[in-house]
Amino acid sequence: MAPFHGRERRHFPLTSIASVVELFREQLEGPDEPNLALLSIVLGCVENTLTLNRSVTTSNDDVLRPIFPVVDWETVDALYSKFEALVKGSVDLTKYPSGNSTRELVKKVSDVIWGSLSRNFKDRAHLQSLYSFLTGNKLDCFGVAFGVVAAAQLLGLKDLHLALSEDHAWVVFGRDSTDTAEVTWHGKGNEDKRGQSIALSVAEKSWLYLNGHPIVCDRLMEVSAIVSSLNPGINVSMDSIEMGALQQELLWLLYDRGHLSRYPMALGNLGDLEEITPTPGRPPPLAIFQEAISSSVKYYNNHHVYPYTYLGGFFYRKRNYKQAIKCWADATNVIKQFNYTREDIEIYKEFLEIANELIPNIVKAVSANTTDRVQMNILYNPEVYADVLRFYDGICQWEEGSSTPVLHVGWAQNLTFSLNKFDSQTRAKIDLGKDEDSDGDDDDGEDNDGTDEFKSSDKQTRETKDVGNSNASVLKLEESLTGQRETPRGR
Ligand SMILES: FC(F)c1nnc(N2CCN(c3ncnc4sc(CC(F)(F)F)cc34)CC2)s1
C-alpha cells in the first residue's frame, strides 16, 4: 500500500544529491509534517551505499568509482511498509486513551524497536538510520531513540518528540512536553533505564543530561537530527565526498529555514564541513562556530560544551593557539556548572585530550620553533597563561562537589609541564589580586595560601573571584596531586 500521498513518489528514482535535496525541500515545505521514517530510510540507503562495501575493483585492479547510488521507489516503499507493519502490528492504540501519550504507550513503542534489535555489537558507524534497522536489525543509541519518535509519528502521536543532550537521547511527551522517558541505552556496561523519567538523572547535575538544558526537538528539528547524524566516513581516514556534499547541502537547506538555530551541534557539524569544502556565498566556518556558541548562550543558558570545543579545534588546526586555548578555557567554564559522574566519560576524554595532548603539543611547538616569533610570544602573553589557568580551574570546579574524582597525577604532570613553559615574568604579570575582605585591605591575617578559598568557597563564591584564586586553586591542585600538601578537600 503506498504509504504516502504519492507526492514523494515523483522524486524517485533518486539519482543525485539534487534529487535528495528536492525531496527534503518538499517535505520541509509541508503542509504535512515531514515523514521521518521516509527521510531516514532514504538517507540510510544512500549512506550505506556510499560508505560500506565501497571499493569495487575490476580484474585489472582498477578501482571503480561508484557514482551516486540510484534509490528506487520500490526499495523505499518496501522498507517503509515493513516499518509500518511492524509498528502498527505491535501497538494496539485502542488500548491507550487518545490525546496525549502516556508513559505506558511510550514504553510500548520503545519495546517494539528494542525487541527487534539483533543482540550483537552496536557501536559501529552507520547504525543511526531506519535503513540500518530494517535491513540489519541494528541501531546505535541515537538510532533507537530516533526510531521510537519515527514510530510514534506513524501512530499519530503528535506530542512525542526527541530530546538530545551532547551524548544521550530520550523523548518528551504529554501536555507541553513536560513528561520525559528513557527509550534507549547509554554507554557501555550501564543498565538501560528505559521507561523511567529522566528527572532523577537530571538531579545529579551530570553533563549527560545538561542539567535541564537539552535540545527539545519539533518535527523539523528531528529532520535536522537525521541530517546531522549522517556519517560520511568510509573509514578512519577517508570520507565519501558525495555523502559529505549531501550532508552539507541538506544542512544549509535546514539552516535557511531556521531549523538549526537551536541546535548547536548541527551548526558545529556544518562549520566542520565548510572548513573542508567552503560553499561560495555562505558565511565562513568561524561565523558558523560562533553562531553555535550564541545558540547555546541564548537558548541553553550556556550549558553546552561542544560549541567551544568545535571552535577550539578549528583554531588549533589553523595554528591560532592563543584563540584555541581561550576556547578551551571557555569550555571548562561551562563544564564547571556540572558535577562529574561516571556516565560523563565522553566529555572527560575530550578534556583529557586537550590537557594532556593538545596544550602540551602547543607549548612544545612554540618553544621548539623559536624562529616563529608570532607563535613564540604566546609563552610571553599573560592572557594566554591566564586562560591556561582558567582552563584548569574549570576542571577543578567541575570536580568540586562531584561523587567521582576527575583529576589524577597524570593531569598534574601535564599541568606543571605546560605552566613551566611560560616565561617567569609573564607568570608574575597576571592579576593575582587577592579578594578584598570586609575592612578592605588585602591581607586580613588569615593564612593566605589559598586554603581558605577551598574551605569557604563553593562554586558560586569562587565564580566571582578573579584569576588570582584560579591560580591559587590550580597551585593547590598541583601541590595536592604531587603529594607536597594534603588534598584540598577530604574525599
Ligand atoms: F566539539 C567537537 F570536537 C565535536 N566534534 N564532533 C562532535 N560531535 C559530532 C556529532 N554529534 C552530534 N551531532 C548532532 N546531533 C547529536 S545528538 C547527540 C547525542 C546522541 F547521539 F543523540 F546521543 C550527538 C550529536 C556529537 C558531537 S563534538
Short mmCIF file of C-alpha atoms and ligand atoms in Angstrom, two decimals:
data_model
loop_
_atom_site.label_atom_id
_atom_site.label_comp_id
_atom_site.label_asym_id
_atom_site.label_seq_id
_atom_site.Cartn_x
_atom_site.Cartn_y
_atom_site.Cartn_z
CA MET A 1 0.00 0.00 0.00
CA ALA A 2 1.55 3.33 -0.95
CA PRO A 3 2.02 4.97 2.46
CA PHE A 4 2.37 8.49 1.09
CA HIS A 5 0.21 10.87 -0.82
CA GLY A 6 2.20 9.90 -3.90
CA ARG A 7 3.72 13.41 -3.88
CA GLU A 8 7.04 11.99 -2.77
CA ARG A 9 6.92 9.35 -5.49
CA ARG A 10 7.63 11.91 -8.21
CA HIS A 11 11.18 12.41 -6.87
CA PHE A 12 12.10 8.77 -7.45
CA PRO A 13 14.29 7.18 -8.55
CA LEU A 14 16.76 9.38 -6.66
CA THR A 15 19.92 9.57 -8.77
CA SER A 16 21.77 12.63 -7.44
CA ILE A 17 22.35 14.92 -4.49
CA ALA A 18 19.95 17.43 -6.04
CA SER A 19 17.13 14.89 -6.19
CA VAL A 20 17.55 14.08 -2.48
CA VAL A 21 17.65 17.80 -1.63
CA GLU A 22 14.42 18.34 -3.64
CA LEU A 23 12.67 15.54 -1.74
CA PHE A 24 13.74 17.12 1.58
CA ARG A 25 12.71 20.60 0.40
CA GLU A 26 9.21 19.39 -0.43
CA GLN A 27 8.98 17.52 2.88
CA LEU A 28 10.05 20.64 4.80
CA GLU A 29 7.62 22.89 2.96
CA GLY A 30 4.64 20.89 4.25
CA PRO A 31 1.65 21.19 4.60
CA ASP A 32 2.02 17.90 6.44
CA GLU A 33 4.75 17.08 8.94
CA PRO A 34 7.93 15.76 7.27
CA ASN A 35 7.82 11.98 7.18
CA LEU A 36 10.69 10.97 9.49
CA ALA A 37 10.67 7.28 8.58
CA LEU A 38 10.77 8.01 4.84
CA LEU A 39 13.63 10.50 5.15
CA SER A 40 15.65 8.25 7.46
CA ILE A 41 15.27 5.27 5.12
CA VAL A 42 16.35 7.36 2.12
CA LEU A 43 19.44 8.82 3.85
CA GLY A 44 20.37 5.44 5.32
CA CYS A 45 20.16 3.84 1.88
CA VAL A 46 22.42 6.49 0.32
CA GLU A 47 24.89 6.42 3.24
CA ASN A 48 25.04 2.64 3.23
CA THR A 49 25.84 2.56 -0.50
CA LEU A 50 28.39 5.36 -0.41
CA THR A 51 30.32 4.25 2.68
CA LEU A 52 30.09 0.49 3.02
CA ASN A 53 31.43 -2.21 0.69
CA ARG A 54 32.86 0.81 -1.06
CA SER A 55 35.56 -0.02 -3.49
CA VAL A 56 34.80 -2.44 -6.31
CA THR A 57 37.91 -3.39 -8.28
CA THR A 58 37.86 -4.86 -11.79
CA SER A 59 40.02 -7.79 -12.92
CA ASN A 60 42.92 -5.47 -13.81
CA ASP A 61 42.66 -3.91 -10.35
CA ASP A 62 41.13 -0.57 -11.42
CA VAL A 63 39.01 0.80 -8.59
CA LEU A 64 35.56 1.54 -9.98
CA ARG A 65 34.39 4.89 -8.60
CA PRO A 66 30.73 4.39 -7.61
CA ILE A 67 28.54 7.16 -8.93
CA PHE A 68 25.71 8.43 -6.76
CA PRO A 69 23.51 5.40 -5.90
CA VAL A 70 20.11 5.02 -7.54
CA VAL A 71 17.43 4.89 -4.83
CA ASP A 72 14.32 3.26 -6.23
CA TRP A 73 10.79 3.92 -5.05
CA GLU A 74 10.18 0.18 -4.71
CA THR A 75 13.11 -0.18 -2.27
CA VAL A 76 11.97 2.70 -0.08
CA ASP A 77 8.29 1.77 -0.26
CA ALA A 78 9.02 -1.84 0.72
CA LEU A 79 11.13 -0.80 3.73
CA TYR A 80 8.59 1.84 4.78
CA SER A 81 5.75 -0.70 4.58
CA LYS A 82 7.83 -3.13 6.65
CA PHE A 83 8.31 -0.47 9.34
CA GLU A 84 4.63 0.47 9.24
CA ALA A 85 3.54 -3.17 9.54
CA LEU A 86 5.90 -3.75 12.48
CA VAL A 87 4.77 -0.63 14.37
CA LYS A 88 1.04 -0.74 13.66
CA GLY A 89 1.02 -4.51 14.07
CA SER A 90 2.61 -4.33 17.53
CA VAL A 91 0.86 -1.35 19.08
CA ASP A 92 -2.89 -1.58 19.60
CA LEU A 93 -3.81 2.08 20.04
CA THR A 94 -7.32 1.24 21.21
CA LYS A 95 -5.68 0.08 24.46
CA TYR A 96 -4.44 3.63 25.12
CA PRO A 97 -6.59 6.70 25.71
CA SER A 98 -6.38 9.07 22.74
CA GLY A 99 -4.94 12.59 23.07
CA ASN A 100 -1.59 12.89 24.85
CA SER A 101 0.76 9.92 25.02
CA THR A 102 1.16 8.01 28.27
CA ARG A 103 4.34 6.54 29.78
CA GLU A 104 2.98 3.04 29.15
CA LEU A 105 2.44 3.80 25.46
CA VAL A 106 5.92 5.33 25.12
CA LYS A 107 7.47 2.26 26.80
CA LYS A 108 5.47 0.00 24.45
CA VAL A 109 6.76 1.82 21.36
CA SER A 110 10.30 1.65 22.75
CA ASP A 111 9.85 -2.10 23.33
CA VAL A 112 8.82 -2.59 19.69
CA ILE A 113 12.07 -1.05 18.45
CA TRP A 114 14.16 -2.58 21.24
CA GLY A 115 12.66 -6.05 20.73
CA SER A 116 13.62 -6.08 17.03
CA LEU A 117 17.33 -5.36 17.59
CA SER A 118 19.93 -8.03 16.97
CA ARG A 119 21.98 -8.78 20.04
CA ASN A 120 25.42 -8.10 18.66
CA PHE A 121 27.84 -5.20 18.74
CA LYS A 122 26.20 -1.81 18.38
CA ASP A 123 28.76 0.94 18.43
CA ARG A 124 29.90 0.74 14.83
CA ALA A 125 29.31 3.58 12.37
CA HIS A 126 26.26 3.88 10.08
CA LEU A 127 23.82 2.36 12.59
CA GLN A 128 21.76 5.51 13.14
CA SER A 129 19.09 5.17 10.40
CA LEU A 130 15.89 3.19 9.91
CA TYR A 131 17.58 1.69 6.81
CA SER A 132 20.07 0.02 9.18
CA PHE A 133 17.22 -1.04 11.47
CA LEU A 134 15.06 -2.51 8.68
CA THR A 135 17.82 -4.22 6.71
CA GLY A 136 20.11 -5.31 9.56
CA ASN A 137 18.14 -5.02 12.83
CA LYS A 138 20.95 -2.83 14.16
CA LEU A 139 20.73 0.65 15.70
CA ASP A 140 23.06 2.75 17.85
CA CYS A 141 21.94 4.65 20.94
CA PHE A 142 20.73 7.67 18.93
CA GLY A 143 19.08 5.44 16.31
CA VAL A 144 16.89 3.69 18.89
CA ALA A 145 15.62 7.00 20.26
CA PHE A 146 15.04 8.32 16.75
CA GLY A 147 13.27 5.09 15.77
CA VAL A 148 10.85 5.50 18.68
CA VAL A 149 10.00 9.03 17.53
CA ALA A 150 9.55 7.93 13.89
CA ALA A 151 7.29 5.08 15.04
CA ALA A 152 5.30 7.48 17.22
CA GLN A 153 4.79 9.78 14.24
CA LEU A 154 3.43 6.81 12.26
CA LEU A 155 0.99 6.15 15.11
CA GLY A 156 -0.16 9.77 15.04
CA LEU A 157 1.37 10.63 18.44
CA LYS A 158 1.99 14.31 17.75
CA ASP A 159 3.14 15.13 21.30
CA LEU A 160 6.09 12.70 21.34
CA HIS A 161 9.40 14.36 20.48
CA LEU A 162 13.13 13.71 20.52
CA ALA A 163 15.26 15.25 23.29
CA LEU A 164 19.03 15.43 22.79
CA SER A 165 22.00 16.14 25.01
CA GLU A 166 25.61 16.13 23.78
CA ASP A 167 25.95 12.37 24.41
CA HIS A 168 22.47 10.95 25.02
CA ALA A 169 18.93 10.94 23.60
CA TRP A 170 15.50 10.44 25.14
CA VAL A 171 11.87 11.54 24.47
CA VAL A 172 9.50 14.16 25.81
CA PHE A 173 5.71 13.77 25.67
CA GLY A 174 2.40 14.81 27.28
CA ARG A 175 0.86 18.25 27.61
CA ASP A 176 3.51 20.90 26.76
CA SER A 177 6.14 18.14 26.59
CA THR A 178 6.83 18.14 30.33
CA ASP A 179 6.98 14.35 30.70
CA THR A 180 10.23 12.60 29.80
CA ALA A 181 11.22 8.96 29.27
CA GLU A 182 14.36 6.98 28.61
CA VAL A 183 13.89 4.89 25.44
CA THR A 184 17.44 3.74 24.70
CA TRP A 185 20.64 2.73 26.45
CA HIS A 186 23.73 4.84 27.16
CA GLY A 187 27.41 3.94 27.05
CA LYS A 188 28.95 0.59 27.91
CA GLY A 189 28.09 -1.51 30.94
CA ASN A 190 25.22 0.72 32.05
CA GLU A 191 21.86 -0.95 32.65
CA ASP A 192 19.31 0.73 30.37
CA LYS A 193 16.69 2.81 32.20
CA ARG A 194 14.01 2.57 29.51
CA GLY A 195 10.58 3.75 30.62
CA GLN A 196 11.92 5.81 33.52
CA SER A 197 11.60 9.57 33.68
CA ILE A 198 14.96 11.39 33.43
CA ALA A 199 14.18 13.60 36.45
CA LEU A 200 16.40 11.65 38.88
CA SER A 201 19.33 11.66 36.44
CA VAL A 202 18.98 15.42 35.87
CA ALA A 203 19.05 15.94 39.62
CA GLU A 204 22.61 14.54 39.65
CA LYS A 205 23.66 17.68 37.69
CA SER A 206 25.61 15.49 35.24
CA TRP A 207 26.73 16.84 31.85
CA LEU A 208 24.98 13.85 30.26
CA TYR A 209 21.57 15.41 30.92
CA LEU A 210 22.75 19.03 30.52
CA ASN A 211 21.18 19.91 33.86
CA GLY A 212 17.80 20.71 32.36
CA HIS A 213 19.07 22.31 29.13
CA PRO A 214 18.66 19.58 26.48
CA ILE A 215 17.67 20.20 22.86
CA VAL A 216 13.91 19.51 22.67
CA CYS A 217 13.06 18.91 19.00
CA ASP A 218 9.97 19.61 16.96
CA ARG A 219 9.42 17.54 13.78
CA LEU A 220 11.63 19.86 11.72
CA MET A 221 14.49 19.69 14.22
CA GLU A 222 14.08 15.92 14.17
CA VAL A 223 14.86 16.16 10.44
CA SER A 224 17.90 18.25 11.41
CA ALA A 225 18.96 15.43 13.77
CA ILE A 226 18.73 12.83 10.96
CA VAL A 227 20.84 15.02 8.68
CA SER A 228 23.33 16.00 11.37
CA SER A 229 23.87 12.38 12.40
CA LEU A 230 24.73 11.37 8.82
CA ASN A 231 28.18 9.81 8.81
CA PRO A 232 30.14 10.29 5.53
CA GLY A 233 33.03 8.23 6.94
CA ILE A 234 34.23 5.33 4.81
CA ASN A 235 36.96 4.53 7.34
CA VAL A 236 39.00 6.43 9.92
CA SER A 237 40.95 8.30 7.26
CA MET A 238 38.52 8.67 4.36
CA ASP A 239 35.11 10.35 3.91
CA SER A 240 32.73 9.91 1.00
CA ILE A 241 32.85 13.21 -0.89
CA GLU A 242 29.33 12.70 -2.19
CA MET A 243 27.98 11.94 1.28
CA GLY A 244 29.70 14.98 2.79
CA ALA A 245 28.35 17.18 -0.01
CA LEU A 246 24.82 15.84 0.52
CA GLN A 247 25.02 16.44 4.28
CA GLN A 248 26.35 19.97 3.69
CA GLU A 249 23.58 20.89 1.22
CA LEU A 250 20.85 19.47 3.47
CA LEU A 251 22.25 21.34 6.48
CA TRP A 252 22.12 24.64 4.51
CA LEU A 253 18.54 23.83 3.45
CA LEU A 254 17.63 23.39 7.13
CA TYR A 255 19.75 26.40 8.17
CA ASP A 256 17.91 28.71 5.73
CA ARG A 257 14.58 27.61 7.25
CA GLY A 258 15.78 28.25 10.82
CA HIS A 259 15.82 24.58 11.85
CA LEU A 260 19.43 24.70 13.08
CA SER A 261 19.08 27.86 15.16
CA ARG A 262 18.53 25.92 18.42
CA TYR A 263 20.86 23.05 17.52
CA PRO A 264 24.48 23.98 18.35
CA MET A 265 25.98 20.58 17.39
CA ALA A 266 24.38 20.70 13.93
CA LEU A 267 25.87 24.19 13.44
CA GLY A 268 29.23 22.77 14.56
CA ASN A 269 28.88 19.91 12.07
CA LEU A 270 28.16 22.47 9.33
CA GLY A 271 31.17 24.55 10.36
CA ASP A 272 33.41 21.48 10.06
CA LEU A 273 32.05 20.71 6.58
CA GLU A 274 32.52 24.33 5.44
CA GLU A 275 36.13 24.27 6.66
CA ILE A 276 36.79 21.25 4.41
CA THR A 277 34.79 22.49 1.38
CA PRO A 278 33.68 26.15 1.60
CA THR A 279 30.35 26.90 -0.13
CA PRO A 280 30.63 30.12 -2.21
CA GLY A 281 28.44 32.90 -0.80
CA ARG A 282 27.99 31.23 2.59
CA PRO A 283 29.38 32.53 5.94
CA PRO A 284 32.89 31.35 6.83
CA PRO A 285 33.36 28.46 9.31
CA LEU A 286 34.36 30.87 12.09
CA ALA A 287 30.98 32.64 11.88
CA ILE A 288 29.12 29.31 11.98
CA PHE A 289 31.03 28.09 15.04
CA GLN A 290 30.30 31.43 16.71
CA GLU A 291 26.60 31.02 15.89
CA ALA A 292 26.70 27.64 17.65
CA ILE A 293 28.08 29.34 20.76
CA SER A 294 25.46 32.11 20.56
CA SER A 295 22.72 29.49 20.23
CA SER A 296 23.90 27.71 23.39
CA VAL A 297 24.15 31.01 25.28
CA LYS A 298 20.74 32.21 24.06
CA TYR A 299 18.66 29.01 24.32
CA TYR A 300 20.54 26.74 26.75
CA ASN A 301 21.92 29.16 29.37
CA ASN A 302 25.47 28.40 28.08
CA HIS A 303 25.31 24.79 29.26
CA HIS A 304 26.62 23.11 26.10
CA VAL A 305 30.37 22.30 25.91
CA TYR A 306 30.77 21.20 22.28
CA PRO A 307 30.30 24.65 20.69
CA TYR A 308 33.56 25.73 22.39
CA THR A 309 35.46 22.54 21.54
CA TYR A 310 34.27 22.76 17.89
CA LEU A 311 35.72 26.29 17.72
CA GLY A 312 38.80 25.36 19.77
CA GLY A 313 39.54 22.50 17.38
CA PHE A 314 39.14 24.86 14.42
CA PHE A 315 41.64 27.37 15.85
CA TYR A 316 44.03 24.54 16.78
CA ARG A 317 44.01 23.27 13.18
CA LYS A 318 44.64 26.83 11.97
CA ARG A 319 47.53 27.06 14.47
CA ASN A 320 45.86 30.03 16.16
CA TYR A 321 46.94 28.70 19.54
CA LYS A 322 46.00 31.75 21.61
CA GLN A 323 42.38 31.56 20.47
CA ALA A 324 42.28 27.76 20.80
CA ILE A 325 43.34 27.95 24.45
CA LYS A 326 40.75 30.67 25.10
CA CYS A 327 38.01 28.42 23.66
CA TRP A 328 39.11 25.52 25.84
CA ALA A 329 39.03 27.75 28.92
CA ASP A 330 35.51 28.82 27.88
CA ALA A 331 34.63 25.11 27.57
CA THR A 332 35.66 24.32 31.17
CA ASN A 333 33.79 27.47 32.21
CA VAL A 334 30.73 25.50 31.04
CA ILE A 335 31.60 22.09 32.49
CA LYS A 336 32.26 23.60 35.93
CA GLN A 337 28.47 24.09 36.26
CA PHE A 338 28.07 20.30 36.44
CA ASN A 339 29.06 17.52 38.80
CA TYR A 340 31.13 14.75 37.23
CA THR A 341 29.51 11.30 37.18
CA ARG A 342 30.80 8.11 35.53
CA GLU A 343 28.38 8.46 32.59
CA ASP A 344 30.07 11.75 31.61
CA ILE A 345 33.09 9.81 30.36
CA GLU A 346 32.89 11.19 26.78
CA ILE A 347 33.43 14.81 27.84
CA TYR A 348 36.07 13.70 30.37
CA LYS A 349 38.00 12.14 27.45
CA GLU A 350 37.61 15.38 25.49
CA PHE A 351 39.17 17.47 28.28
CA LEU A 352 41.83 14.83 28.97
CA GLU A 353 42.99 15.06 25.33
CA ILE A 354 43.07 18.88 25.48
CA ALA A 355 45.03 18.94 28.76
CA ASN A 356 47.36 16.01 28.17
CA GLU A 357 47.95 16.24 24.40
CA LEU A 358 46.80 19.43 22.68
CA ILE A 359 48.06 22.07 25.14
CA PRO A 360 51.41 20.26 25.70
CA ASN A 361 51.77 19.98 21.89
CA ILE A 362 51.21 23.72 21.61
CA VAL A 363 53.74 24.72 24.26
CA LYS A 364 56.25 22.25 22.80
CA ALA A 365 55.68 23.53 19.27
CA VAL A 366 56.05 27.20 20.14
CA SER A 367 59.07 26.74 22.43
CA ALA A 368 60.81 24.44 19.94
CA ASN A 369 60.09 26.62 16.96
CA THR A 370 61.84 29.73 18.27
CA THR A 371 62.15 31.18 14.77
CA ASP A 372 58.39 31.68 14.60
CA ARG A 373 58.19 34.98 16.53
CA VAL A 374 54.39 35.13 16.16
CA GLN A 375 53.81 31.81 17.85
CA MET A 376 56.65 32.22 20.35
CA ASN A 377 55.04 35.16 22.03
CA ILE A 378 52.17 33.17 23.49
CA LEU A 379 54.59 31.97 26.18
CA TYR A 380 55.17 35.66 26.97
CA ASN A 381 51.47 36.54 26.87
CA PRO A 382 49.83 36.79 30.31
CA GLU A 383 46.34 36.44 28.76
CA VAL A 384 47.28 33.03 27.36
CA TYR A 385 48.78 32.00 30.68
CA ALA A 386 45.62 33.19 32.45
CA ASP A 387 43.49 31.15 30.03
CA VAL A 388 45.53 28.01 30.78
CA LEU A 389 44.88 28.62 34.48
CA ARG A 390 41.20 29.29 33.75
CA PHE A 391 41.05 26.00 31.82
CA TYR A 392 42.40 24.07 34.81
CA ASP A 393 40.32 25.99 37.31
CA GLY A 394 37.18 24.99 35.43
CA ILE A 395 38.23 21.34 35.68
CA CYS A 396 38.87 21.80 39.42
CA GLN A 397 35.44 23.34 39.91
CA TRP A 398 33.90 20.53 37.89
CA GLU A 399 35.45 18.04 40.30
CA GLU A 400 34.29 20.02 43.33
CA GLY A 401 31.10 18.54 44.76
CA SER A 402 31.31 15.54 42.42
CA SER A 403 30.91 11.97 43.60
CA THR A 404 33.61 10.78 41.22
CA PRO A 405 37.14 12.27 41.07
CA VAL A 406 38.23 13.85 37.80
CA LEU A 407 41.91 14.57 38.30
CA HIS A 408 44.83 12.19 38.81
CA VAL A 409 48.58 12.66 38.91
CA GLY A 410 48.82 12.48 35.10
CA TRP A 411 46.89 15.74 34.96
CA ALA A 412 49.33 17.39 37.39
CA GLN A 413 52.35 16.23 35.37
CA ASN A 414 50.93 17.85 32.25
CA LEU A 415 49.83 20.90 34.21
CA THR A 416 53.34 21.54 35.52
CA PHE A 417 54.86 20.79 32.10
CA SER A 418 52.61 23.36 30.40
CA LEU A 419 52.79 26.08 33.07
CA ASN A 420 56.58 25.85 33.39
CA LYS A 421 56.99 26.59 29.67
CA PHE A 422 55.65 30.10 30.28
CA ASP A 423 58.26 32.75 30.98
CA SER A 424 58.50 33.55 34.73
CA GLN A 425 57.99 37.32 34.32
CA THR A 426 54.84 36.55 32.34
CA ARG A 427 53.54 34.37 35.12
CA ALA A 428 54.10 37.20 37.56
CA LYS A 429 52.17 39.63 35.39
CA ILE A 430 48.71 38.16 35.68
CA ASP A 431 46.43 39.83 38.16
CA LEU A 432 46.81 37.83 41.36
CA GLY A 433 44.67 40.33 43.23
CA LYS A 434 43.52 38.76 46.46
CA ASP A 435 39.81 39.12 47.12
CA GLU A 436 39.03 42.25 49.16
CA ASP A 437 37.77 41.36 52.65
CA SER A 438 35.39 43.47 54.77
CA ASP A 439 37.97 46.02 56.07
CA GLY A 440 39.20 46.48 52.52
CA ASP A 441 42.85 45.56 52.99
CA ASP A 442 44.27 42.59 51.15
CA ASP A 443 45.86 40.76 53.96
CA ASP A 444 43.47 40.11 56.78
CA GLY A 445 45.97 37.96 58.62
CA GLU A 446 44.42 34.64 57.66
CA ASP A 447 46.85 32.23 56.08
CA ASN A 448 46.60 33.29 52.51
CA ASP A 449 47.96 30.16 50.95
CA GLY A 450 44.58 29.66 49.35
CA THR A 451 43.48 27.01 51.81
CA ASP A 452 40.71 29.29 52.99
CA GLU A 453 39.45 29.63 49.46
CA PHE A 454 38.96 25.84 49.38
CA LYS A 455 37.35 25.57 52.80
CA SER A 456 35.00 28.53 52.49
CA SER A 457 34.32 28.67 48.82
CA ASP A 458 31.78 26.75 46.90
CA LYS A 459 31.31 27.02 43.16
CA GLN A 460 29.25 30.19 43.36
CA THR A 461 31.62 32.18 45.58
CA ARG A 462 34.66 31.19 43.55
CA GLU A 463 32.80 32.21 40.45
CA THR A 464 33.14 35.85 41.48
CA LYS A 465 36.84 35.70 42.32
CA ASP A 466 39.42 36.85 39.75
CA VAL A 467 42.04 34.66 38.13
CA GLY A 468 44.12 35.05 41.29
CA ASN A 469 42.06 32.41 43.02
CA SER A 470 42.17 30.26 39.94
CA ASN A 471 45.93 30.47 40.29
CA ALA A 472 45.69 29.61 43.99
CA SER A 473 43.36 26.70 43.33
CA VAL A 474 45.49 25.41 40.50
CA LEU A 475 48.71 25.66 42.51
CA LYS A 476 46.89 23.90 45.36
CA LEU A 477 45.89 21.27 42.84
CA GLU A 478 49.48 20.91 41.67
CA GLU A 479 50.74 20.58 45.23
CA SER A 480 47.93 18.26 46.29
CA LEU A 481 48.37 15.94 43.31
CA THR A 482 52.14 15.87 43.51
CA GLY A 483 51.90 14.99 47.19
CA GLN A 484 53.53 18.05 48.74
CA ARG A 485 50.38 19.00 50.66
CA GLU A 486 47.19 17.36 51.82
CA THR A 487 44.40 17.14 49.24
CA PRO A 488 42.45 20.43 49.29
CA ARG A 489 39.23 18.59 50.09
CA GLY A 490 38.78 15.49 52.16
CA ARG A 491 37.31 12.87 49.76
F1 LIG B 1 33.38 19.53 19.73
C1 LIG B 1 33.86 18.97 18.66
F2 LIG B 1 35.06 18.47 18.86
C2 LIG B 1 32.93 17.90 18.21
N1 LIG B 1 33.04 17.23 17.07
N2 LIG B 1 32.03 16.38 16.83
C3 LIG B 1 31.13 16.33 17.80
N3 LIG B 1 30.02 15.57 17.77
C4 LIG B 1 29.57 15.14 16.49
C5 LIG B 1 28.18 14.92 16.33
N4 LIG B 1 27.36 14.78 17.49
C6 LIG B 1 26.04 15.04 17.37
N5 LIG B 1 25.69 15.79 16.32
C7 LIG B 1 24.38 16.10 16.16
N6 LIG B 1 23.41 15.71 16.99
C8 LIG B 1 23.75 14.94 18.04
S1 LIG B 1 22.72 14.29 19.26
C9 LIG B 1 24.00 13.50 20.07
C10 LIG B 1 23.79 12.68 21.29
C11 LIG B 1 23.19 11.35 20.88
F3 LIG B 1 23.94 10.76 19.95
F4 LIG B 1 21.96 11.53 20.42
F5 LIG B 1 23.13 10.54 21.97
C12 LIG B 1 25.17 13.73 19.43
C13 LIG B 1 25.06 14.56 18.29
C14 LIG B 1 28.05 14.60 18.77
C15 LIG B 1 29.13 15.59 18.91
S2 LIG B 1 31.55 17.41 19.06
#
